[in-house]
Amino acid sequence: MAFTVKDFEDLLRILDRYPHWREELRRRILLEELEQLPRAHRRLSVRMGRIEKALAALAETVRKMAQDQRRHATALTKLRKEVAEARAEADRRFTELAEAQRRTEESLAAHRAETDRRFAELAEVLRRLVERVDRIEQDVGTLKDHDLRRRYAELAPSYFGGPNFRKVRVLTPSELVNRLLAALDEGKIEREDFEEARRIDLVVRGEWEGRTLHLALETSWTIDRRDVERAVRRARILQAILGETWPAVAGSRLTEGARELLQQIREEGQAIVVAQDGGIEWPS
């Protein structure tokens, strides 16, 4: 991976913002780092190799997701075509029934019974088609949510790591459950709190300006008011167990209700983190 002009300009802006970093960098470059260059080069080569492998794996995952989405899109197109054909068939049958009713009054009762039967069949067909479309749309939404949660779990250090938040990692499910069970046994939380907190999507741990901080992260492709409420509620429970914990939400977009609640939380002086498409909005 080449070091670009943009990377250099970003480095210059960071050094301008933190002068003491610039002095430290100059000292280390001119004195200590000269002796460490060969070893640093070897470490960098190893890390670059790992990053390239991770990027290749991510590219493969993205490719597979794209294939899945194309398959779902094809299925949706086919179903919509079937719905249109069924509706056209229904219109044709309705016309036939109306004409048959007009031709003879003597068989009115029979025609009505036949009409009712056909209506019921067509309604059932349409109902099943609508259910299939709804299920596919729900499955696509679930796949998006699962992929989003996986991305934030795998790339948490890349997404959240920075000058203020360091040594970032995601607690494993077993780590979280063990801490919750210990707190439950010690009477720090109730059974309801245990059940609530263990359903958190991810818990991200790191050092915020030198102190340990956890993020109670709720992920959803579309972040709504309920996602924000869950993050706040679960962060409050985890704080009693893990120490300082901030609620956090991550997704592709925010609903208007979520925006309003986030604004209210910030106005009350509470810390909350918002991640959209990998960009992080930290508390001011």
PDB file of C-alpha atoms in Angstrom:
ATOM      1  CA  MET A   1       0.000   0.000   0.000  1.00  0.00           C
ATOM      2  CA  ALA A   2       1.667   3.260  -1.168  1.00  0.00           C
ATOM      3  CA  PHE A   3       1.886   6.355   1.037  1.00  0.00           C
ATOM      4  CA  THR A   4      -0.042   8.981  -0.956  1.00  0.00           C
ATOM      5  CA  VAL A   5       0.040  12.757  -1.056  1.00  0.00           C
ATOM      6  CA  LYS A   6      -3.272  12.818   0.809  1.00  0.00           C
ATOM      7  CA  ASP A   7      -1.783  10.682   3.611  1.00  0.00           C
ATOM      8  CA  PHE A   8       1.150  13.123   3.867  1.00  0.00           C
ATOM      9  CA  GLU A   9      -1.179  16.114   4.010  1.00  0.00           C
ATOM     10  CA  ASP A  10      -3.252  14.407   6.738  1.00  0.00           C
ATOM     11  CA  LEU A  11      -0.054  13.819   8.744  1.00  0.00           C
ATOM     12  CA  LEU A  12       0.932  17.487   8.398  1.00  0.00           C
ATOM     13  CA  ARG A  13      -2.497  18.622   9.645  1.00  0.00           C
ATOM     14  CA  ILE A  14      -2.251  16.320  12.691  1.00  0.00           C
ATOM     15  CA  LEU A  15       1.250  17.603  13.532  1.00  0.00           C
ATOM     16  CA  ASP A  16       0.025  21.209  13.206  1.00  0.00           C
ATOM     17  CA  ARG A  17      -2.788  20.440  15.625  1.00  0.00           C
ATOM     18  CA  TYR A  18      -0.529  18.790  18.205  1.00  0.00           C
ATOM     19  CA  PRO A  19       2.865  20.663  18.290  1.00  0.00           C
ATOM     20  CA  HIS A  20       4.275  18.447  21.029  1.00  0.00           C
ATOM     21  CA  TRP A  21       3.780  15.464  18.742  1.00  0.00           C
ATOM     22  CA  ARG A  22       5.822  17.241  16.070  1.00  0.00           C
ATOM     23  CA  GLU A  23       8.734  17.745  18.479  1.00  0.00           C
ATOM     24  CA  GLU A  24       8.581  14.149  19.651  1.00  0.00           C
ATOM     25  CA  LEU A  25       8.451  12.921  16.046  1.00  0.00           C
ATOM     26  CA  ARG A  26      11.473  15.060  15.102  1.00  0.00           C
ATOM     27  CA  ARG A  27      13.466  13.762  18.087  1.00  0.00           C
ATOM     28  CA  ARG A  28      12.655  10.157  17.394  1.00  0.00           C
ATOM     29  CA  ILE A  29      13.300  10.417  13.655  1.00  0.00           C
ATOM     30  CA  LEU A  30      16.670  12.123  14.124  1.00  0.00           C
ATOM     31  CA  LEU A  31      17.915  10.019  17.041  1.00  0.00           C
ATOM     32  CA  GLU A  32      16.314   6.758  18.092  1.00  0.00           C
ATOM     33  CA  GLU A  33      14.484   5.638  14.940  1.00  0.00           C
ATOM     34  CA  LEU A  34      17.670   5.465  12.847  1.00  0.00           C
ATOM     35  CA  GLU A  35      18.719   2.377  14.797  1.00  0.00           C
ATOM     36  CA  GLN A  36      15.246   0.891  14.623  1.00  0.00           C
ATOM     37  CA  LEU A  37      14.659   1.253  10.879  1.00  0.00           C
ATOM     38  CA  PRO A  38      15.529  -2.336   9.849  1.00  0.00           C
ATOM     39  CA  ARG A  39      13.392  -3.850  12.589  1.00  0.00           C
ATOM     40  CA  ALA A  40      10.544  -1.401  11.925  1.00  0.00           C
ATOM     41  CA  HIS A  41      10.713  -2.240   8.230  1.00  0.00           C
ATOM     42  CA  ARG A  42      10.352  -5.940   8.980  1.00  0.00           C
ATOM     43  CA  ARG A  43       7.427  -5.328  11.346  1.00  0.00           C
ATOM     44  CA  LEU A  44       5.759  -3.040   8.806  1.00  0.00           C
ATOM     45  CA  SER A  45       6.164  -5.667   6.087  1.00  0.00           C
ATOM     46  CA  VAL A  46       4.498  -8.284   8.306  1.00  0.00           C
ATOM     47  CA  ARG A  47       1.664  -5.920   9.186  1.00  0.00           C
ATOM     48  CA  MET A  48       1.165  -4.918   5.549  1.00  0.00           C
ATOM     49  CA  GLY A  49       0.968  -8.581   4.614  1.00  0.00           C
ATOM     50  CA  ARG A  50      -1.732  -9.130   7.253  1.00  0.00           C
ATOM     51  CA  ILE A  51      -3.632  -6.045   6.110  1.00  0.00           C
ATOM     52  CA  GLU A  52      -3.503  -7.189   2.487  1.00  0.00           C
ATOM     53  CA  LYS A  53      -4.876 -10.593   3.494  1.00  0.00           C
ATOM     54  CA  ALA A  54      -7.636  -8.938   5.536  1.00  0.00           C
ATOM     55  CA  LEU A  55      -8.510  -6.660   2.615  1.00  0.00           C
ATOM     56  CA  ALA A  56      -8.635  -9.640   0.264  1.00  0.00           C
ATOM     57  CA  ALA A  57     -10.984 -11.457   2.654  1.00  0.00           C
ATOM     58  CA  LEU A  58     -13.158  -8.360   2.962  1.00  0.00           C
ATOM     59  CA  ALA A  59     -13.278  -8.002  -0.827  1.00  0.00           C
ATOM     60  CA  GLU A  60     -14.410 -11.628  -1.109  1.00  0.00           C
ATOM     61  CA  THR A  61     -17.131 -11.046   1.473  1.00  0.00           C
ATOM     62  CA  VAL A  62     -18.321  -7.933  -0.356  1.00  0.00           C
ATOM     63  CA  ARG A  63     -18.341  -9.871  -3.631  1.00  0.00           C
ATOM     64  CA  LYS A  64     -20.457 -12.634  -2.082  1.00  0.00           C
ATOM     65  CA  MET A  65     -22.850 -10.084  -0.581  1.00  0.00           C
ATOM     66  CA  ALA A  66     -23.180  -8.439  -3.993  1.00  0.00           C
ATOM     67  CA  GLN A  67     -24.010 -11.823  -5.511  1.00  0.00           C
ATOM     68  CA  ASP A  68     -26.614 -12.450  -2.791  1.00  0.00           C
ATOM     69  CA  GLN A  69     -28.172  -9.047  -3.386  1.00  0.00           C
ATOM     70  CA  ARG A  70     -28.321  -9.672  -7.130  1.00  0.00           C
ATOM     71  CA  ARG A  71     -30.033 -12.999  -6.509  1.00  0.00           C
ATOM     72  CA  HIS A  72     -32.554 -11.353  -4.198  1.00  0.00           C
ATOM     73  CA  ALA A  73     -33.136  -8.593  -6.751  1.00  0.00           C
ATOM     74  CA  THR A  74     -33.805 -11.229  -9.428  1.00  0.00           C
ATOM     75  CA  ALA A  75     -36.230 -13.042  -7.131  1.00  0.00           C
ATOM     76  CA  LEU A  76     -38.066  -9.806  -6.343  1.00  0.00           C
ATOM     77  CA  THR A  77     -38.351  -8.970 -10.043  1.00  0.00           C
ATOM     78  CA  LYS A  78     -39.747 -12.419 -10.765  1.00  0.00           C
ATOM     79  CA  LEU A  79     -42.280 -12.146  -7.942  1.00  0.00           C
ATOM     80  CA  ARG A  80     -43.419  -8.710  -9.049  1.00  0.00           C
ATOM     81  CA  LYS A  81     -43.916 -10.062 -12.546  1.00  0.00           C
ATOM     82  CA  GLU A  82     -45.969 -12.942 -11.115  1.00  0.00           C
ATOM     83  CA  VAL A  83     -48.095 -10.476  -9.141  1.00  0.00           C
ATOM     84  CA  ALA A  84     -48.722  -8.403 -12.272  1.00  0.00           C
ATOM     85  CA  GLU A  85     -49.661 -11.520 -14.243  1.00  0.00           C
ATOM     86  CA  ALA A  86     -51.949 -12.699 -11.455  1.00  0.00           C
ATOM     87  CA  ARG A  87     -53.675  -9.330 -11.349  1.00  0.00           C
ATOM     88  CA  ALA A  88     -54.093  -9.365 -15.139  1.00  0.00           C
ATOM     89  CA  GLU A  89     -55.539 -12.861 -14.877  1.00  0.00           C
ATOM     90  CA  ALA A  90     -57.877 -11.660 -12.135  1.00  0.00           C
ATOM     91  CA  ASP A  91     -59.084  -8.793 -14.317  1.00  0.00           C
ATOM     92  CA  ARG A  92     -59.707 -11.194 -17.171  1.00  0.00           C
ATOM     93  CA  ARG A  93     -61.658 -13.571 -14.955  1.00  0.00           C
ATOM     94  CA  PHE A  94     -63.690 -10.753 -13.463  1.00  0.00           C
ATOM     95  CA  THR A  95     -64.660  -9.671 -16.987  1.00  0.00           C
ATOM     96  CA  GLU A  96     -65.693 -13.199 -17.921  1.00  0.00           C
ATOM     97  CA  LEU A  97     -67.813 -13.552 -14.785  1.00  0.00           C
ATOM     98  CA  ALA A  98     -69.552 -10.238 -15.357  1.00  0.00           C
ATOM     99  CA  GLU A  99     -70.373 -11.208 -18.947  1.00  0.00           C
ATOM    100  CA  ALA A 100     -71.683 -14.605 -17.876  1.00  0.00           C
ATOM    101  CA  GLN A 101     -73.896 -12.953 -15.274  1.00  0.00           C
ATOM    102  CA  ARG A 102     -75.265 -10.563 -17.889  1.00  0.00           C
ATOM    103  CA  ARG A 103     -76.092 -13.362 -20.361  1.00  0.00           C
ATOM    104  CA  THR A 104     -78.286 -15.343 -18.038  1.00  0.00           C
ATOM    105  CA  GLU A 105     -80.256 -14.499 -14.967  1.00  0.00           C
ATOM    106  CA  GLU A 106     -81.454 -18.072 -14.583  1.00  0.00           C
ATOM    107  CA  SER A 107     -78.049 -19.317 -13.472  1.00  0.00           C
ATOM    108  CA  LEU A 108     -77.361 -16.297 -11.259  1.00  0.00           C
ATOM    109  CA  ALA A 109     -76.874 -18.309  -8.094  1.00  0.00           C
ATOM    110  CA  ALA A 110     -74.439 -20.690  -9.764  1.00  0.00           C
ATOM    111  CA  HIS A 111     -72.470 -17.872 -11.291  1.00  0.00           C
ATOM    112  CA  ARG A 112     -72.277 -16.085  -7.960  1.00  0.00           C
ATOM    113  CA  ALA A 113     -70.954 -19.201  -6.288  1.00  0.00           C
ATOM    114  CA  GLU A 114     -68.349 -19.626  -9.032  1.00  0.00           C
ATOM    115  CA  THR A 115     -67.402 -15.967  -8.753  1.00  0.00           C
ATOM    116  CA  ASP A 116     -66.937 -16.263  -5.004  1.00  0.00           C
ATOM    117  CA  ARG A 117     -64.780 -19.331  -5.461  1.00  0.00           C
ATOM    118  CA  ARG A 118     -62.573 -17.670  -8.032  1.00  0.00           C
ATOM    119  CA  PHE A 119     -62.327 -14.524  -5.972  1.00  0.00           C
ATOM    120  CA  ALA A 120     -61.181 -16.587  -3.010  1.00  0.00           C
ATOM    121  CA  GLU A 121     -58.580 -18.393  -5.131  1.00  0.00           C
ATOM    122  CA  LEU A 122     -57.233 -15.174  -6.575  1.00  0.00           C
ATOM    123  CA  ALA A 123     -57.185 -13.479  -3.190  1.00  0.00           C
ATOM    124  CA  GLU A 124     -55.254 -16.439  -1.775  1.00  0.00           C
ATOM    125  CA  VAL A 125     -52.775 -16.318  -4.657  1.00  0.00           C
ATOM    126  CA  LEU A 126     -52.234 -12.604  -4.179  1.00  0.00           C
ATOM    127  CA  ARG A 127     -51.937 -13.015  -0.427  1.00  0.00           C
ATOM    128  CA  ARG A 128     -49.255 -15.681  -0.818  1.00  0.00           C
ATOM    129  CA  LEU A 129     -47.337 -13.606  -3.341  1.00  0.00           C
ATOM    130  CA  VAL A 130     -47.419 -10.559  -1.083  1.00  0.00           C
ATOM    131  CA  GLU A 131     -46.220 -12.680   1.843  1.00  0.00           C
ATOM    132  CA  ARG A 132     -43.341 -14.037  -0.242  1.00  0.00           C
ATOM    133  CA  VAL A 133     -42.296 -10.534  -1.271  1.00  0.00           C
ATOM    134  CA  ASP A 134     -42.482  -9.362   2.353  1.00  0.00           C
ATOM    135  CA  ARG A 135     -40.405 -12.321   3.538  1.00  0.00           C
ATOM    136  CA  ILE A 136     -37.730 -11.709   0.927  1.00  0.00           C
ATOM    137  CA  GLU A 137     -37.570  -8.009   1.811  1.00  0.00           C
ATOM    138  CA  GLN A 138     -37.270  -8.921   5.497  1.00  0.00           C
ATOM    139  CA  ASP A 139     -34.529 -11.450   4.698  1.00  0.00           C
ATOM    140  CA  VAL A 140     -32.601  -8.831   2.737  1.00  0.00           C
ATOM    141  CA  GLY A 141     -32.911  -6.403   5.663  1.00  0.00           C
ATOM    142  CA  THR A 142     -31.719  -9.093   8.082  1.00  0.00           C
ATOM    143  CA  LEU A 143     -28.733  -9.872   5.872  1.00  0.00           C
ATOM    144  CA  LYS A 144     -27.810  -6.187   5.784  1.00  0.00           C
ATOM    145  CA  ASP A 145     -28.049  -5.920   9.581  1.00  0.00           C
ATOM    146  CA  HIS A 146     -25.954  -9.074  10.098  1.00  0.00           C
ATOM    147  CA  ASP A 147     -23.300  -7.900   7.657  1.00  0.00           C
ATOM    148  CA  LEU A 148     -23.203  -4.477   9.330  1.00  0.00           C
ATOM    149  CA  ARG A 149     -22.729  -6.045  12.781  1.00  0.00           C
ATOM    150  CA  ARG A 150     -20.003  -8.335  11.401  1.00  0.00           C
ATOM    151  CA  ARG A 151     -18.151  -5.414   9.810  1.00  0.00           C
ATOM    152  CA  TYR A 152     -18.137  -3.390  13.013  1.00  0.00           C
ATOM    153  CA  ALA A 153     -17.055  -6.443  15.024  1.00  0.00           C
ATOM    154  CA  GLU A 154     -14.163  -7.202  12.670  1.00  0.00           C
ATOM    155  CA  LEU A 155     -13.093  -3.611  11.986  1.00  0.00           C
ATOM    156  CA  ALA A 156     -13.779  -1.977  15.358  1.00  0.00           C
ATOM    157  CA  PRO A 157     -10.134  -0.893  15.847  1.00  0.00           C
ATOM    158  CA  SER A 158     -10.152   0.708  12.386  1.00  0.00           C
ATOM    159  CA  TYR A 159     -13.532   2.395  12.816  1.00  0.00           C
ATOM    160  CA  PHE A 160     -13.195   3.600  16.420  1.00  0.00           C
ATOM    161  CA  GLY A 161      -9.444   3.763  16.980  1.00  0.00           C
ATOM    162  CA  GLY A 162      -7.817   7.193  17.024  1.00  0.00           C
ATOM    163  CA  PRO A 163      -5.687   9.609  19.036  1.00  0.00           C
ATOM    164  CA  ASN A 164      -8.266   9.802  21.827  1.00  0.00           C
ATOM    165  CA  PHE A 165      -9.489   6.187  21.772  1.00  0.00           C
ATOM    166  CA  ARG A 166      -6.690   3.615  21.728  1.00  0.00           C
ATOM    167  CA  LYS A 167      -6.168  -0.138  22.269  1.00  0.00           C
ATOM    168  CA  VAL A 168      -9.610  -0.794  20.813  1.00  0.00           C
ATOM    169  CA  ARG A 169     -11.074  -4.288  20.814  1.00  0.00           C
ATOM    170  CA  VAL A 170     -14.504  -5.962  20.935  1.00  0.00           C
ATOM    171  CA  LEU A 171     -15.447  -8.074  23.956  1.00  0.00           C
ATOM    172  CA  THR A 172     -16.263 -11.621  22.937  1.00  0.00           C
ATOM    173  CA  PRO A 173     -19.760 -12.916  23.753  1.00  0.00           C
ATOM    174  CA  SER A 174     -18.284 -15.265  26.367  1.00  0.00           C
ATOM    175  CA  GLU A 175     -16.375 -12.411  28.030  1.00  0.00           C
ATOM    176  CA  LEU A 176     -19.520 -10.314  28.253  1.00  0.00           C
ATOM    177  CA  VAL A 177     -21.747 -13.121  29.533  1.00  0.00           C
ATOM    178  CA  ASN A 178     -19.192 -14.147  32.147  1.00  0.00           C
ATOM    179  CA  ARG A 179     -18.992 -10.571  33.467  1.00  0.00           C
ATOM    180  CA  LEU A 180     -22.788 -10.329  33.524  1.00  0.00           C
ATOM    181  CA  LEU A 181     -23.147 -13.658  35.339  1.00  0.00           C
ATOM    182  CA  ALA A 182     -20.583 -12.616  37.928  1.00  0.00           C
ATOM    183  CA  ALA A 183     -22.444  -9.344  38.500  1.00  0.00           C
ATOM    184  CA  LEU A 184     -25.726 -11.243  38.795  1.00  0.00           C
ATOM    185  CA  ASP A 185     -24.252 -13.648  41.356  1.00  0.00           C
ATOM    186  CA  GLU A 186     -22.848 -10.727  43.363  1.00  0.00           C
ATOM    187  CA  GLY A 187     -26.198  -8.944  43.377  1.00  0.00           C
ATOM    188  CA  LYS A 188     -24.997  -5.971  41.368  1.00  0.00           C
ATOM    189  CA  ILE A 189     -27.740  -6.431  38.766  1.00  0.00           C
ATOM    190  CA  GLU A 190     -31.158  -8.065  38.604  1.00  0.00           C
ATOM    191  CA  ARG A 191     -32.171 -10.945  36.331  1.00  0.00           C
ATOM    192  CA  GLU A 192     -34.025  -8.487  34.074  1.00  0.00           C
ATOM    193  CA  ASP A 193     -30.836  -6.419  33.705  1.00  0.00           C
ATOM    194  CA  PHE A 194     -28.873  -9.554  32.796  1.00  0.00           C
ATOM    195  CA  GLU A 195     -31.376 -10.502  30.085  1.00  0.00           C
ATOM    196  CA  GLU A 196     -31.399  -6.942  28.740  1.00  0.00           C
ATOM    197  CA  ALA A 197     -27.620  -6.378  28.680  1.00  0.00           C
ATOM    198  CA  ARG A 198     -26.687  -9.724  27.131  1.00  0.00           C
ATOM    199  CA  ARG A 199     -28.691  -8.801  24.008  1.00  0.00           C
ATOM    200  CA  ILE A 200     -26.346  -5.879  23.222  1.00  0.00           C
ATOM    201  CA  ASP A 201     -24.985  -6.173  19.676  1.00  0.00           C
ATOM    202  CA  LEU A 202     -21.354  -5.323  20.503  1.00  0.00           C
ATOM    203  CA  VAL A 203     -19.302  -4.016  23.427  1.00  0.00           C
ATOM    204  CA  VAL A 204     -16.195  -2.103  22.320  1.00  0.00           C
ATOM    205  CA  ARG A 205     -13.399  -1.559  24.818  1.00  0.00           C
ATOM    206  CA  GLY A 206     -10.497   0.900  24.667  1.00  0.00           C
ATOM    207  CA  GLU A 207      -8.626   3.675  26.424  1.00  0.00           C
ATOM    208  CA  TRP A 208     -10.231   7.111  26.116  1.00  0.00           C
ATOM    209  CA  GLU A 209      -7.675   9.798  26.874  1.00  0.00           C
ATOM    210  CA  GLY A 210      -5.845   7.425  29.224  1.00  0.00           C
ATOM    211  CA  ARG A 211      -8.831   5.847  31.017  1.00  0.00           C
ATOM    212  CA  THR A 212     -10.747   2.645  30.270  1.00  0.00           C
ATOM    213  CA  LEU A 213     -13.982   3.218  28.361  1.00  0.00           C
ATOM    214  CA  HIS A 214     -16.612   0.850  26.937  1.00  0.00           C
ATOM    215  CA  LEU A 215     -19.102   1.516  24.139  1.00  0.00           C
ATOM    216  CA  ALA A 216     -22.482  -0.250  24.298  1.00  0.00           C
ATOM    217  CA  LEU A 217     -23.049  -0.475  20.538  1.00  0.00           C
ATOM    218  CA  GLU A 218     -26.377  -1.131  18.808  1.00  0.00           C
ATOM    219  CA  THR A 219     -26.096  -1.762  15.033  1.00  0.00           C
ATOM    220  CA  SER A 220     -28.903  -1.434  12.497  1.00  0.00           C
ATOM    221  CA  TRP A 221     -28.922  -0.620   8.779  1.00  0.00           C
ATOM    222  CA  THR A 222     -31.528   2.046   9.577  1.00  0.00           C
ATOM    223  CA  ILE A 223     -31.027   3.518  13.057  1.00  0.00           C
ATOM    224  CA  ASP A 224     -34.386   4.400  14.609  1.00  0.00           C
ATOM    225  CA  ARG A 225     -35.497   5.777  17.964  1.00  0.00           C
ATOM    226  CA  ARG A 226     -35.730   2.302  19.499  1.00  0.00           C
ATOM    227  CA  ASP A 227     -32.081   1.560  18.656  1.00  0.00           C
ATOM    228  CA  VAL A 228     -31.008   4.726  20.482  1.00  0.00           C
ATOM    229  CA  GLU A 229     -33.191   3.892  23.482  1.00  0.00           C
ATOM    230  CA  ARG A 230     -31.755   0.352  23.683  1.00  0.00           C
ATOM    231  CA  ALA A 231     -28.192   1.640  23.525  1.00  0.00           C
ATOM    232  CA  VAL A 232     -28.840   4.113  26.372  1.00  0.00           C
ATOM    233  CA  ARG A 233     -30.639   1.523  28.499  1.00  0.00           C
ATOM    234  CA  ARG A 234     -28.017  -1.180  28.046  1.00  0.00           C
ATOM    235  CA  ALA A 235     -25.093   1.208  28.535  1.00  0.00           C
ATOM    236  CA  ARG A 236     -26.555   2.177  31.919  1.00  0.00           C
ATOM    237  CA  ILE A 237     -26.612  -1.494  32.992  1.00  0.00           C
ATOM    238  CA  LEU A 238     -23.108  -2.220  31.690  1.00  0.00           C
ATOM    239  CA  GLN A 239     -21.671   0.826  33.440  1.00  0.00           C
ATOM    240  CA  ALA A 240     -22.481  -0.758  36.804  1.00  0.00           C
ATOM    241  CA  ILE A 241     -20.429  -3.800  35.753  1.00  0.00           C
ATOM    242  CA  LEU A 242     -17.678  -2.659  33.398  1.00  0.00           C
ATOM    243  CA  GLY A 243     -17.108   0.906  34.552  1.00  0.00           C
ATOM    244  CA  GLU A 244     -17.514   3.983  32.377  1.00  0.00           C
ATOM    245  CA  THR A 245     -19.722   3.031  29.414  1.00  0.00           C
ATOM    246  CA  TRP A 246     -21.156   5.253  26.682  1.00  0.00           C
ATOM    247  CA  PRO A 247     -24.122   4.296  24.522  1.00  0.00           C
ATOM    248  CA  ALA A 248     -23.383   4.068  20.796  1.00  0.00           C
ATOM    249  CA  VAL A 249     -25.324   3.369  17.601  1.00  0.00           C
ATOM    250  CA  ALA A 250     -24.021   2.395  14.152  1.00  0.00           C
ATOM    251  CA  GLY A 251     -25.743   2.114  10.785  1.00  0.00           C
ATOM    252  CA  SER A 252     -26.207   3.518   7.313  1.00  0.00           C
ATOM    253  CA  ARG A 253     -28.806   6.195   8.042  1.00  0.00           C
ATOM    254  CA  LEU A 254     -30.834   7.791  10.856  1.00  0.00           C
ATOM    255  CA  THR A 255     -34.587   8.188  11.044  1.00  0.00           C
ATOM    256  CA  GLU A 256     -36.003  11.554  12.053  1.00  0.00           C
ATOM    257  CA  GLY A 257     -37.092  10.102  15.407  1.00  0.00           C
ATOM    258  CA  ALA A 258     -33.549   8.908  16.091  1.00  0.00           C
ATOM    259  CA  ARG A 259     -32.122  12.338  15.235  1.00  0.00           C
ATOM    260  CA  GLU A 260     -34.536  14.052  17.619  1.00  0.00           C
ATOM    261  CA  LEU A 261     -33.697  11.708  20.492  1.00  0.00           C
ATOM    262  CA  LEU A 262     -29.943  12.034  19.887  1.00  0.00           C
ATOM    263  CA  GLN A 263     -30.264  15.819  19.978  1.00  0.00           C
ATOM    264  CA  GLN A 264     -32.211  15.627  23.229  1.00  0.00           C
ATOM    265  CA  ILE A 265     -29.580  13.345  24.811  1.00  0.00           C
ATOM    266  CA  ARG A 266     -26.776  15.698  23.824  1.00  0.00           C
ATOM    267  CA  GLU A 267     -28.622  18.748  25.113  1.00  0.00           C
ATOM    268  CA  GLU A 268     -28.949  16.990  28.476  1.00  0.00           C
ATOM    269  CA  GLY A 269     -25.154  16.651  28.543  1.00  0.00           C
ATOM    270  CA  GLN A 270     -25.054  12.872  28.141  1.00  0.00           C
ATOM    271  CA  ALA A 271     -22.319  11.255  26.057  1.00  0.00           C
ATOM    272  CA  ILE A 272     -23.401   9.182  23.042  1.00  0.00           C
ATOM    273  CA  VAL A 273     -21.459   8.011  19.982  1.00  0.00           C
ATOM    274  CA  VAL A 274     -22.936   7.808  16.455  1.00  0.00           C
ATOM    275  CA  ALA A 275     -21.262   5.824  13.645  1.00  0.00           C
ATOM    276  CA  GLN A 276     -22.508   6.079  10.051  1.00  0.00           C
ATOM    277  CA  ASP A 277     -20.766   4.215   7.229  1.00  0.00           C
ATOM    278  CA  GLY A 278     -17.581   4.005   9.291  1.00  0.00           C
ATOM    279  CA  GLY A 279     -17.515   7.707  10.202  1.00  0.00           C
ATOM    280  CA  ILE A 280     -17.624   8.329  13.963  1.00  0.00           C
ATOM    281  CA  GLU A 281     -19.296  11.299  15.680  1.00  0.00           C
ATOM    282  CA  TRP A 282     -17.828  11.519  19.204  1.00  0.00           C
ATOM    283  CA  PRO A 283     -19.279  13.582  22.055  1.00  0.00           C
ATOM    284  CA  SER A 284     -18.006  17.150  21.978  1.00  0.00           C
TER     285      SER A 284
END
